[in-house]
PDB file of C-alpha atoms and ligand atoms in Angstrom:
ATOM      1  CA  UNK A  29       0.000   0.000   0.000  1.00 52.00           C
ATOM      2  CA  UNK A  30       1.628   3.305  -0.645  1.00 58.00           C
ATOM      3  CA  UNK A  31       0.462   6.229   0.643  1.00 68.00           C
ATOM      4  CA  UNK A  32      -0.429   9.568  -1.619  1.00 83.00           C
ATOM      5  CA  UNK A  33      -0.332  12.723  -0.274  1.00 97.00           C
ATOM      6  CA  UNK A  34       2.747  13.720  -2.557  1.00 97.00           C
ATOM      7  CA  UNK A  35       2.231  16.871  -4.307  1.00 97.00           C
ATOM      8  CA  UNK A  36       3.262  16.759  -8.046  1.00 95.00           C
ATOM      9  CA  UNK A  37       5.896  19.414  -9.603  1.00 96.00           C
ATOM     10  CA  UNK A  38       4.428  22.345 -10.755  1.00 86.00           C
ATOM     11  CA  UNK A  39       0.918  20.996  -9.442  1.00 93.00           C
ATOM     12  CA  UNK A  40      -0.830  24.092  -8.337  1.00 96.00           C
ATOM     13  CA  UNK A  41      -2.363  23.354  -4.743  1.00 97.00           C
ATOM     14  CA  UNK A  42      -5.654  25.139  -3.095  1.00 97.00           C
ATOM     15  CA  UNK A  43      -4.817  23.853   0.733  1.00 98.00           C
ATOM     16  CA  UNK A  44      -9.221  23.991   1.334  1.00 97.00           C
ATOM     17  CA  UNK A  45      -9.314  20.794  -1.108  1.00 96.00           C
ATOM     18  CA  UNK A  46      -7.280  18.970   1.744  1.00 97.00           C
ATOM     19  CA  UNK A  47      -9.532  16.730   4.549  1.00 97.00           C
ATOM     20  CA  UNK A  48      -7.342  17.988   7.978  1.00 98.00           C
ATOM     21  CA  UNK A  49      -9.389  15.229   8.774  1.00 97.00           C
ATOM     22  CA  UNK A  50      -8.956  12.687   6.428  1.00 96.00           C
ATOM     23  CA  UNK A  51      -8.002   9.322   7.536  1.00 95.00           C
ATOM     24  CA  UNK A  52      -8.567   7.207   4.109  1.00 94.00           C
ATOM     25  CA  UNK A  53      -5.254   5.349   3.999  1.00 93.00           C
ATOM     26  CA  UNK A  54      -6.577   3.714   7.103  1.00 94.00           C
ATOM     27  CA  UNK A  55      -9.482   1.853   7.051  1.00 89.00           C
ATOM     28  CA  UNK A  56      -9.248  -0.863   9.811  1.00 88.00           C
ATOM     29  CA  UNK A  57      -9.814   0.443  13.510  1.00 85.00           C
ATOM     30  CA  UNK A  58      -7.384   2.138  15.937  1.00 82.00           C
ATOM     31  CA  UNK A  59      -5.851  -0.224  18.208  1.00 86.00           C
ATOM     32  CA  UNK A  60      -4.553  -1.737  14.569  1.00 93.00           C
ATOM     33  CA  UNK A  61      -3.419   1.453  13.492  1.00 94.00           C
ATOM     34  CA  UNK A  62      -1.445   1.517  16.672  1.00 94.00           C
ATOM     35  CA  UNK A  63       0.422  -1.727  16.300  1.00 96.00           C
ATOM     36  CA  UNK A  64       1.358  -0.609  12.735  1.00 97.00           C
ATOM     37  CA  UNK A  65       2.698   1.817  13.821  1.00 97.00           C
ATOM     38  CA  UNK A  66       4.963   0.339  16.251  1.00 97.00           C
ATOM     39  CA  UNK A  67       5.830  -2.136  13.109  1.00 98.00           C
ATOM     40  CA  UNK A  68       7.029   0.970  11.574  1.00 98.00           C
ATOM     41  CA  UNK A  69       8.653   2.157  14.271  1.00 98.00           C
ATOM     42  CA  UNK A  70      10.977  -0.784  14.487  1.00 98.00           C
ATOM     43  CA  UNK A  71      11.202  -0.702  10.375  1.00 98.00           C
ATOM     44  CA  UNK A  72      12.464   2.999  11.133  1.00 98.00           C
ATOM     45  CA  UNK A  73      14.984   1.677  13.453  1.00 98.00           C
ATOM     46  CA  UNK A  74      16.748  -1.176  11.640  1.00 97.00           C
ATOM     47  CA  UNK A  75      16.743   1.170   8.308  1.00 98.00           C
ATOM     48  CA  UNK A  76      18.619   4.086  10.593  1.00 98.00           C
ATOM     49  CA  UNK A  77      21.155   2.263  11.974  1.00 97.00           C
ATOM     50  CA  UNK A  78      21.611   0.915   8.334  1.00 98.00           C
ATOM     51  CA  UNK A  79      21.873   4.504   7.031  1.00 98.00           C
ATOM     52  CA  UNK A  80      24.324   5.579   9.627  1.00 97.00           C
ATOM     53  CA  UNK A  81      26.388   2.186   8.950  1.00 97.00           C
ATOM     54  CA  UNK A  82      26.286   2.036   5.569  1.00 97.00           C
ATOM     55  CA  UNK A  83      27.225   5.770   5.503  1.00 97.00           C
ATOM     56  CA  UNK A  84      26.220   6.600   1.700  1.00 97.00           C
ATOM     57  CA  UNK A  85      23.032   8.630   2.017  1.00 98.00           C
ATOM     58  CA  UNK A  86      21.767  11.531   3.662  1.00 98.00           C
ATOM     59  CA  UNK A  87      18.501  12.071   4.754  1.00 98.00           C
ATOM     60  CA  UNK A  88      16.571  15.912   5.246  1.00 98.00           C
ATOM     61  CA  UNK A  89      12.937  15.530   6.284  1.00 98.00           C
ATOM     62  CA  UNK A  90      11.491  19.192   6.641  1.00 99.00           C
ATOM     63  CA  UNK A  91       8.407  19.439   9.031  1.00 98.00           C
ATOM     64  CA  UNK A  92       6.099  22.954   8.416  1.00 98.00           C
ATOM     65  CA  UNK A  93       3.342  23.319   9.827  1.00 98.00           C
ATOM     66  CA  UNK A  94       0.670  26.438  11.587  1.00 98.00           C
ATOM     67  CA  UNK A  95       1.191  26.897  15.445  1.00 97.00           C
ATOM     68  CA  UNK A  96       0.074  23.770  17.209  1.00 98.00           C
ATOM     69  CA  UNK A  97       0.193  22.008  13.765  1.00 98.00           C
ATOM     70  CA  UNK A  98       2.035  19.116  15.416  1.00 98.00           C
ATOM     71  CA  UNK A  99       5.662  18.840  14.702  1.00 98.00           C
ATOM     72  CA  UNK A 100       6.930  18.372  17.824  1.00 97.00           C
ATOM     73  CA  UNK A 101       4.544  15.465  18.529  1.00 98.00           C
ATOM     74  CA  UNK A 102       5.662  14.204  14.979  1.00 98.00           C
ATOM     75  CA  UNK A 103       9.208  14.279  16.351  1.00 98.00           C
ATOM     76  CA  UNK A 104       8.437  12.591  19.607  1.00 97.00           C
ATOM     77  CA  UNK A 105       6.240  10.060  18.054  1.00 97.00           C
ATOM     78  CA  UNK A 106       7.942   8.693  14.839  1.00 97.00           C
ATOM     79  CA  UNK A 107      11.925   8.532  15.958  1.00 96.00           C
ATOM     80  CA  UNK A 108      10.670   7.255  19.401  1.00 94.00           C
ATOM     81  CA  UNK A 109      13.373   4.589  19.944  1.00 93.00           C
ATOM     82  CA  UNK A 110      15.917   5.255  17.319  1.00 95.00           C
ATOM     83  CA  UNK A 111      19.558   5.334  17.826  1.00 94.00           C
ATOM     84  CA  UNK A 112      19.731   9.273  18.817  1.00 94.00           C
ATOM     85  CA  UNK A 113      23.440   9.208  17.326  1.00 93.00           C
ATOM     86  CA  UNK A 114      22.948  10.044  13.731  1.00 92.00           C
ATOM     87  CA  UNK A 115      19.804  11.731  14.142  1.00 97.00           C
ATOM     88  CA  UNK A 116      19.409  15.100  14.870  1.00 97.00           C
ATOM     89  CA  UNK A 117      16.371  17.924  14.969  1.00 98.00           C
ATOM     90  CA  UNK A 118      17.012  21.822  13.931  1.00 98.00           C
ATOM     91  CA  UNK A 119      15.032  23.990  15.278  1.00 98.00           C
ATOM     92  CA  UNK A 120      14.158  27.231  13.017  1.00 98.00           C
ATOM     93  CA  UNK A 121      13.524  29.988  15.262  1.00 98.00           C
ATOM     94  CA  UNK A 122      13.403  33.888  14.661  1.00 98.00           C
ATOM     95  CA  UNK A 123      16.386  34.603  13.155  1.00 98.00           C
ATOM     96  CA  UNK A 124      19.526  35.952  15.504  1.00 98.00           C
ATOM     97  CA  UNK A 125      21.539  39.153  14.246  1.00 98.00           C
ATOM     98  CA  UNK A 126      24.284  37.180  13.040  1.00 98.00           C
ATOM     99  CA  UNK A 127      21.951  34.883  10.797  1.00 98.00           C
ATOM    100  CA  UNK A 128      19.865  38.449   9.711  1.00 97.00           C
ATOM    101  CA  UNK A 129      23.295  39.254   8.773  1.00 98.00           C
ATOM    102  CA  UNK A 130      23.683  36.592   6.139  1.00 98.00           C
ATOM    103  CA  UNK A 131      21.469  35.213   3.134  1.00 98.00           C
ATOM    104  CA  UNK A 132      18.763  33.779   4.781  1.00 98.00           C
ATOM    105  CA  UNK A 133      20.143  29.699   3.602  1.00 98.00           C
ATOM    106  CA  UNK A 134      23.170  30.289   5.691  1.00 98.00           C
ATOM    107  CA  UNK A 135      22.253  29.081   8.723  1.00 98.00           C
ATOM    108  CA  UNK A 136      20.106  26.306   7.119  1.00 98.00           C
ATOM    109  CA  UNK A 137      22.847  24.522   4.972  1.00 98.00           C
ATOM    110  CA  UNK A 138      24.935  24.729   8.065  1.00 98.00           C
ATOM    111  CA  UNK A 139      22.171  22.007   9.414  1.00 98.00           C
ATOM    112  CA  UNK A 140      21.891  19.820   6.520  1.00 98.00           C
ATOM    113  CA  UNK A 141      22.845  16.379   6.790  1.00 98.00           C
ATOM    114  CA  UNK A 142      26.054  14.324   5.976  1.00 98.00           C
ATOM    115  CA  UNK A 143      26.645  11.032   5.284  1.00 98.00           C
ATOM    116  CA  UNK A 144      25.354   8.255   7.585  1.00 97.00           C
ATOM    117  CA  UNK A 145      22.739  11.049   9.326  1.00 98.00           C
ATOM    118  CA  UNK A 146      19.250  11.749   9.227  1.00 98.00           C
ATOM    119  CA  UNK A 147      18.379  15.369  10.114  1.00 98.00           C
ATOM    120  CA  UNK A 148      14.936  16.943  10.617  1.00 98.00           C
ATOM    121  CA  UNK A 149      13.983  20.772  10.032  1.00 98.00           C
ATOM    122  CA  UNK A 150      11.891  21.445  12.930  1.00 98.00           C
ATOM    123  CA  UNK A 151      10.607  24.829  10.493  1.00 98.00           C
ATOM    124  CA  UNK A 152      13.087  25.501   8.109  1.00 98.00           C
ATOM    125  CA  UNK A 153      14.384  27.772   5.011  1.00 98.00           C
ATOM    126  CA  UNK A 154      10.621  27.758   3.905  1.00 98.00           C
ATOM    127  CA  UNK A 155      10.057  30.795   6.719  1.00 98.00           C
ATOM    128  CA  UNK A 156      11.465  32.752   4.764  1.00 98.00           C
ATOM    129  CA  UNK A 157       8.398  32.908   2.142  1.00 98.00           C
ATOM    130  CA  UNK A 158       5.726  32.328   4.329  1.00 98.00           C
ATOM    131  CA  UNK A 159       6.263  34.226   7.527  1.00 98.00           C
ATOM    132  CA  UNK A 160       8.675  36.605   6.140  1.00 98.00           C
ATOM    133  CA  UNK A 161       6.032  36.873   3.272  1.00 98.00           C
ATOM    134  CA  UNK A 162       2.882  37.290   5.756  1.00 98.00           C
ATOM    135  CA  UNK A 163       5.143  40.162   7.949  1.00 98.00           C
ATOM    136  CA  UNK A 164       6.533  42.071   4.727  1.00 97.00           C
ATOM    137  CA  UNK A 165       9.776  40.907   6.519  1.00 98.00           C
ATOM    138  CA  UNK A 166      11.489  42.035   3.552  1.00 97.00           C
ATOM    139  CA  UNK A 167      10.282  43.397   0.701  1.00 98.00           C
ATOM    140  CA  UNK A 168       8.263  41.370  -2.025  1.00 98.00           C
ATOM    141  CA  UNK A 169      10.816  41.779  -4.679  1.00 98.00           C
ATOM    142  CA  UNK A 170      13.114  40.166  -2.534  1.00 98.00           C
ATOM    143  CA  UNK A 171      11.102  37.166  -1.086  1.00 98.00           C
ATOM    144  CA  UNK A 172       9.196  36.157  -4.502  1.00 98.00           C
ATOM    145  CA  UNK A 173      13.089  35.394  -5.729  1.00 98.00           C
ATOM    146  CA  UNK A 174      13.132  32.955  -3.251  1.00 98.00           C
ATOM    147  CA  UNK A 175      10.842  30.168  -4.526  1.00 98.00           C
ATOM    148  CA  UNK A 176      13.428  29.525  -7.126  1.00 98.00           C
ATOM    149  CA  UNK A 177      16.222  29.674  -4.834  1.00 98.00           C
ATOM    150  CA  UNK A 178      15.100  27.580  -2.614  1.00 98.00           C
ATOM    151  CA  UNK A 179      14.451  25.209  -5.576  1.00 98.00           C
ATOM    152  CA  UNK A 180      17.727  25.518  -6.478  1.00 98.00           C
ATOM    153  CA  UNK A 181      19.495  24.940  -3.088  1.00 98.00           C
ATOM    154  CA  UNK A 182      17.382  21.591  -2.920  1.00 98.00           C
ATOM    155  CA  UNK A 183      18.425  20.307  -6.040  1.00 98.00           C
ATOM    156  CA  UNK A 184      21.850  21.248  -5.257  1.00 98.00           C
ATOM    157  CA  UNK A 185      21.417  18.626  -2.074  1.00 98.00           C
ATOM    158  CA  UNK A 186      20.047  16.355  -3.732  1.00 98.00           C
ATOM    159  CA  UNK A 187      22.515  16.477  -6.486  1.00 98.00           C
ATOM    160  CA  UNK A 188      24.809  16.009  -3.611  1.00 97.00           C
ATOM    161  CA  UNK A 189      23.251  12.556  -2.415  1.00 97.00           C
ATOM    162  CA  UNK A 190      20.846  14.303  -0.290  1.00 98.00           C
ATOM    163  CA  UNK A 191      17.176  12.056   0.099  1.00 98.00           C
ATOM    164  CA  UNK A 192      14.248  14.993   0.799  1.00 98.00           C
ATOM    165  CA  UNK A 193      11.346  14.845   2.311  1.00 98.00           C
ATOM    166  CA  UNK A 194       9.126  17.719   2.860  1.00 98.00           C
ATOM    167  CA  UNK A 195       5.884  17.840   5.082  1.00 98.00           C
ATOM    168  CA  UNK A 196       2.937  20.380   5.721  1.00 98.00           C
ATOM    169  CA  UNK A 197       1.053  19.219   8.479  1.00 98.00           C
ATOM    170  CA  UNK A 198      -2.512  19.979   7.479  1.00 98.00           C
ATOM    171  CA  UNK A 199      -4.672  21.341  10.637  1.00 98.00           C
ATOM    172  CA  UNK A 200      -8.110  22.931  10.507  1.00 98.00           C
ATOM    173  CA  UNK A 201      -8.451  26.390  12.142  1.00 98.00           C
ATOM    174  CA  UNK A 202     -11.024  24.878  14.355  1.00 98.00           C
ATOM    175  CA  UNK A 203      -8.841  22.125  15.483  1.00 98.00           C
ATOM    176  CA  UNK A 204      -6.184  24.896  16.326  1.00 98.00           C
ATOM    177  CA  UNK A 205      -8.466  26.936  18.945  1.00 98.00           C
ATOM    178  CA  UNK A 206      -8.706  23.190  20.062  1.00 98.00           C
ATOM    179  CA  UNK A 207      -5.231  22.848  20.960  1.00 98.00           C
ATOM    180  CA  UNK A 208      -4.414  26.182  21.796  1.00 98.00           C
ATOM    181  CA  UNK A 209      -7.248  26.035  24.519  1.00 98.00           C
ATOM    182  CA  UNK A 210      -5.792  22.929  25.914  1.00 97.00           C
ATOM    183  CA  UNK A 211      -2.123  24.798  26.031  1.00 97.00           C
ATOM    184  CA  UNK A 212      -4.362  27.358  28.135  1.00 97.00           C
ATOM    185  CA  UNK A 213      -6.576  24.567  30.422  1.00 97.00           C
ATOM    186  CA  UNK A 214      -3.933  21.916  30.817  1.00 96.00           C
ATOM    187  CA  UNK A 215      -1.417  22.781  33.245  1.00 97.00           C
ATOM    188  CA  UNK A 216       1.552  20.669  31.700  1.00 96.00           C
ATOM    189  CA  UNK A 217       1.060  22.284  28.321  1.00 95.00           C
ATOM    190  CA  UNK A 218       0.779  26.245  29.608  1.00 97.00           C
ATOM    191  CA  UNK A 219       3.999  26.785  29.169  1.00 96.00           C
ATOM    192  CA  UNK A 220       3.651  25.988  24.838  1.00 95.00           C
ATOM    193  CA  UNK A 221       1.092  28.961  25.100  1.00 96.00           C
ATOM    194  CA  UNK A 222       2.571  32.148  23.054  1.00 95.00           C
ATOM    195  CA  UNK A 223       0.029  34.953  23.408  1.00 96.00           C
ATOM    196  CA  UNK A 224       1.495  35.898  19.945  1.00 96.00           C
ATOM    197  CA  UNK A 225       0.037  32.988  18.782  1.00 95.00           C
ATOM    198  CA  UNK A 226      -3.224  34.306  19.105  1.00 97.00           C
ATOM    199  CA  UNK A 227      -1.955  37.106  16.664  1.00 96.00           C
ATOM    200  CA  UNK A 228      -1.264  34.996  13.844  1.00 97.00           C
ATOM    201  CA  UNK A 229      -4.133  32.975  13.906  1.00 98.00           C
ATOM    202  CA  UNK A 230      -5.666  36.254  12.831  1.00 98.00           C
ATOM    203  CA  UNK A 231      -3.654  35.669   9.364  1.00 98.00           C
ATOM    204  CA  UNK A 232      -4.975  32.251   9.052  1.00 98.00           C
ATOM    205  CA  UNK A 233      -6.122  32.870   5.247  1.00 98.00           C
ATOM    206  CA  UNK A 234      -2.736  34.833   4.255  1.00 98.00           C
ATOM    207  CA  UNK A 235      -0.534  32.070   5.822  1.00 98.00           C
ATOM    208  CA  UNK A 236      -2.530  29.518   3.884  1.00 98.00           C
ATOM    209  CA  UNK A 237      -2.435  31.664   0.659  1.00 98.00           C
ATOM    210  CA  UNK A 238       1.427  31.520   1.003  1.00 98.00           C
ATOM    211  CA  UNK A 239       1.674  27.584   2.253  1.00 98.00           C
ATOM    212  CA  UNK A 240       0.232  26.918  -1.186  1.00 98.00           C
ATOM    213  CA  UNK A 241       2.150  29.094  -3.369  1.00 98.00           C
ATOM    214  CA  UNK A 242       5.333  27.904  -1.317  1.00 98.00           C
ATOM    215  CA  UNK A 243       4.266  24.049  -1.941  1.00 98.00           C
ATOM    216  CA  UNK A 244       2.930  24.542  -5.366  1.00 98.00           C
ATOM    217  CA  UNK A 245       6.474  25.874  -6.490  1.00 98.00           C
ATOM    218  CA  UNK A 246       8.994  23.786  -4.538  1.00 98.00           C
ATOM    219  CA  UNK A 247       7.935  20.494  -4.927  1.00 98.00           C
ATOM    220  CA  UNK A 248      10.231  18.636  -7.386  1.00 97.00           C
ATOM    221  CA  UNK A 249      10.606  14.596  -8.217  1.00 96.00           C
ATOM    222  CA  UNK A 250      14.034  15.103  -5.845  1.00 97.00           C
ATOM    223  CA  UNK A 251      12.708  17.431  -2.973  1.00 98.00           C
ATOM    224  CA  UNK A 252       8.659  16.424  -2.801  1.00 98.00           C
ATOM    225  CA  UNK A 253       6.004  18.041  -0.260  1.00 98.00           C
ATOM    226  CA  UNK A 254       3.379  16.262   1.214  1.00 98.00           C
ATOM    227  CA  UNK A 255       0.269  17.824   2.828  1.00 98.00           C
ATOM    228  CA  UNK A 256      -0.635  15.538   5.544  1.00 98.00           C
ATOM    229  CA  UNK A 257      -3.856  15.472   7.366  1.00 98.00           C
ATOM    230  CA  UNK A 258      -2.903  16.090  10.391  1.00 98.00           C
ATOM    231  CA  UNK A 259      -5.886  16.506  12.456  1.00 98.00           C
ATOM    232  CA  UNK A 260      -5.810  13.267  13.931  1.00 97.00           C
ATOM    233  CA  UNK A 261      -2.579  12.763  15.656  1.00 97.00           C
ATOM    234  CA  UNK A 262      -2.785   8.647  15.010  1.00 96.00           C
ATOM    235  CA  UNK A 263      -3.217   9.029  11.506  1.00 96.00           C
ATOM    236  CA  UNK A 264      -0.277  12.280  11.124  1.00 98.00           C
ATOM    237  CA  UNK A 265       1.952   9.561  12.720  1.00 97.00           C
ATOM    238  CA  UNK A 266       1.336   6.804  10.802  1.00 97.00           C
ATOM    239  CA  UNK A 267       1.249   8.505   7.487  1.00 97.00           C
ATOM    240  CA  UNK A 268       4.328  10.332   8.015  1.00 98.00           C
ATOM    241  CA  UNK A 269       6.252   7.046   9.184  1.00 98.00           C
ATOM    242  CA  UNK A 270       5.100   5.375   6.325  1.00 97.00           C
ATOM    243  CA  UNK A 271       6.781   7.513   3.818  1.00 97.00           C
ATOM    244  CA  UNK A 272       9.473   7.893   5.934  1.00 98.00           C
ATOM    245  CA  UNK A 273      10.006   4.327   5.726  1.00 98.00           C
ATOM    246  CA  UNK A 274       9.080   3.439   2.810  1.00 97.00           C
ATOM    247  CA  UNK A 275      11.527   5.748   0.940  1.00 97.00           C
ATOM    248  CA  UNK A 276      14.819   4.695   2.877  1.00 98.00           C
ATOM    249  CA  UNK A 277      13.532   1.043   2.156  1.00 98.00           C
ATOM    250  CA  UNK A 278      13.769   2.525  -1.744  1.00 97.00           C
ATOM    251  CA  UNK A 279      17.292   3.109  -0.903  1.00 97.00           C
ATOM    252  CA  UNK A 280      18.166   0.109  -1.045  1.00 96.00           C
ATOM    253  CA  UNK A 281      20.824  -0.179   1.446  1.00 97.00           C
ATOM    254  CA  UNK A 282      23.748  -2.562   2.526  1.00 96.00           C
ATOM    255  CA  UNK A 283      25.760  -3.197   5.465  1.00 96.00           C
ATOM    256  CA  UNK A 284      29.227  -2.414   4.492  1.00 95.00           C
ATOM    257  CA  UNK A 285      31.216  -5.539   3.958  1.00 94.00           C
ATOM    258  CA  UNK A 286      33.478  -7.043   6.839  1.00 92.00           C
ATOM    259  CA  UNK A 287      36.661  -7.312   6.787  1.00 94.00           C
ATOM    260  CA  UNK A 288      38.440 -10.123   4.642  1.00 94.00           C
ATOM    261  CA  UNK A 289      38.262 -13.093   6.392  1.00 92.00           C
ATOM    262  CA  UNK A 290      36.976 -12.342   9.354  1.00 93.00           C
ATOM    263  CA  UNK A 291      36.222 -15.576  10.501  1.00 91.00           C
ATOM    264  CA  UNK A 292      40.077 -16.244  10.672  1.00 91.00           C
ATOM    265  CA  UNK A 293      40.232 -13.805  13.156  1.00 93.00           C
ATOM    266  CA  UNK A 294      37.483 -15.688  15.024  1.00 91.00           C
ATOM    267  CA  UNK A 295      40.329 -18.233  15.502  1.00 88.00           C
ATOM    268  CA  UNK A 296      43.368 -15.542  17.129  1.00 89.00           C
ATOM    269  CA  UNK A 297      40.336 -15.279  19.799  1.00 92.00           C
ATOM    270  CA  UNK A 298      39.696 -18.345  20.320  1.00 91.00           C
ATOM    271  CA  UNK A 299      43.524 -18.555  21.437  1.00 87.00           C
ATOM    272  CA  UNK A 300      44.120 -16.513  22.988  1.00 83.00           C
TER     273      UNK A 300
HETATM  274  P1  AMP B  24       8.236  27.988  17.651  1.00 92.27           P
HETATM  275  O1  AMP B  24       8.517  27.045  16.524  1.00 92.27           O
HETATM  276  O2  AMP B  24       6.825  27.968  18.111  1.00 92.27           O
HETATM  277  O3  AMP B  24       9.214  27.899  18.756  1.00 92.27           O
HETATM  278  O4  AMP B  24       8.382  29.476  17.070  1.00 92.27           O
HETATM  279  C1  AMP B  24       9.467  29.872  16.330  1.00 92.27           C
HETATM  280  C2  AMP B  24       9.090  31.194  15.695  1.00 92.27           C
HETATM  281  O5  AMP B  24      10.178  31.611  14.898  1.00 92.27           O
HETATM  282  C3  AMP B  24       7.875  31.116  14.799  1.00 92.27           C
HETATM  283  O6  AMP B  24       6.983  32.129  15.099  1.00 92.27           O
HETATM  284  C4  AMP B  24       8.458  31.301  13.411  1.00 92.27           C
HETATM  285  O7  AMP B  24       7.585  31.921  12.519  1.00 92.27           O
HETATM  286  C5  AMP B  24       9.678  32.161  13.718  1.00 92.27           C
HETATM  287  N1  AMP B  24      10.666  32.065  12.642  1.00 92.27           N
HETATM  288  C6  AMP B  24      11.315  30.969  12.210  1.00 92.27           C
HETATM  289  N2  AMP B  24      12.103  31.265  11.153  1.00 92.27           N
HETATM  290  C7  AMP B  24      11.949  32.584  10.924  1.00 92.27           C
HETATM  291  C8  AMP B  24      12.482  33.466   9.960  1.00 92.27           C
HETATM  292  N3  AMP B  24      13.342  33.066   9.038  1.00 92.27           N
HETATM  293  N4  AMP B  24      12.112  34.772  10.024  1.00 92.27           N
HETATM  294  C9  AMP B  24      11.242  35.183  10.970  1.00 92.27           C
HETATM  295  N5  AMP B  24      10.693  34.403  11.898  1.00 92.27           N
HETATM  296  C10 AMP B  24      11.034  33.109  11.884  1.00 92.27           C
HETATM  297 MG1   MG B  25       4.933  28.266  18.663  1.00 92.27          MG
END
């Protein structure tokens, strides 16, 4: 079964056509859903630590998503239980002087992956159209050059042996005042609630306006997005691993060969 919430290149995307709620890939009942994805989980594992020893590919899965969209639980969820050396998680947060003070990609390439590692973008380069775009950061003429070269700087990783994955997690507005209201009631998630938060939800429409131009000109065969319903946490998670999986099983991927004769040296322990 594969799973299809890949965007096409050049496909032009209007984000209300996308279910938030949609859980179609999944048709038998929850408690199922959970022990796949536990059987993913484990898949996950085994094809991580044969990424990091085979030490050929790279892996960048981006995560974007609205306030309370999810990534963090994404995070938590899906890499549960995998060897934290050769993972890692960048976090994209307002920019500091010194980053303002380069191109706006500086301080993302500096994140990428190398060999052997998977890296996630916890927000990522893609800021830079949509809340850049939604603020008049900087000025249009200078953020509508971006699509391209953010198109560019992709296919430059990828070129480079870099496997891309890009996701929008795909809330309703509704289901946001949801969650931010439990950041507000439940004591143990108070301290997620951002009063400025409340502020951008204001700019729901803009932000989606500019989620869909950013999608509809940045996905590429090499560097694809995915909008993900992501309403339903279960289904976010399972979805998500599943591609996640499924491509590095595409990789195809070998354990590096031993040693010659390594069962000779079986023998000088035996000895000693
Ligand atoms: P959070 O992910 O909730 O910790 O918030 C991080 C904040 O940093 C979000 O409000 C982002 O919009 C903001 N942010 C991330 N990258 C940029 C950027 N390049 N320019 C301006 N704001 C950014
Ligand atoms: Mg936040």
């Amino acid at each position: 079964m594969t799973v299809e919430y890949r965007i096409n290149p050049s496909q032009k995307i209007n984000l209300k056509k996308f279910d938030p709620e949609d859980t179609s890939w999944w048709q038998k009942d929850n408690s199922s859903a959970k022990k796949e994805l536990n059987k993913l989980r484990e898949k996950l594992i085994n094809l991580q630590q044969l990424l990091y020893s085979e030490n050929k590919h790279k892996v960048l899965i981006v995560l974007q998503a609205m306030d309370s969209g999810g990534k963090d639980g994404t995070i938590r969820s899906i890499f549960k239980g995998v060897n934290p050396q050769g993972v890692s998680v960048a976090s994209f947060k307002v920019p500091t002087p010194v980053e303002l003070g380069h191109d706006y990609l500086w301080r993302v390439h500096a994140k990428t992956p190398q060999t052997g590692e998977i890296v996630i973008f916890n927000r990522s380069h893609y800021e830079d159209v949509l809340v850049v775009r939604v603020h008049n950061l900087v000025p249009k003429k200078v953020w509508e050059k971006r699509y391209d070269h953010i198109a560019q700087f992709e296919k430059l990783l990828a070129d480079e042996g870099t496997t891309i994955l890009k996701f929008f997690l795909n809330i309703s507005k509704d289901e946001q005042k949801k969650r931010f209201l439990e950041r507000i009631e439940i004591p143990e998630k108070q301290w997620k609630f951002n009063p400025n938060d409340i502020e951008e939800r204001k700019l729901w429409s803009v932000y989606m306006q500019a989620y869909e131009e950013a999608i509809s000109k940045t996905s590429t065969s090499k560097a694809p997005w995915f909008v993900i319903p992501a309403n339903q946490n279960w289904y976010r998670d399972l979805v998500i691993a599943k591609i996640i999986t499924d491509c590095l099983e595409n990789l195809k991927m070998n354990y590096p060969k031993s040693v010659e004769n390594i069962e000779s040296y079986k023998e000088l322990l035996v000895k000693d």
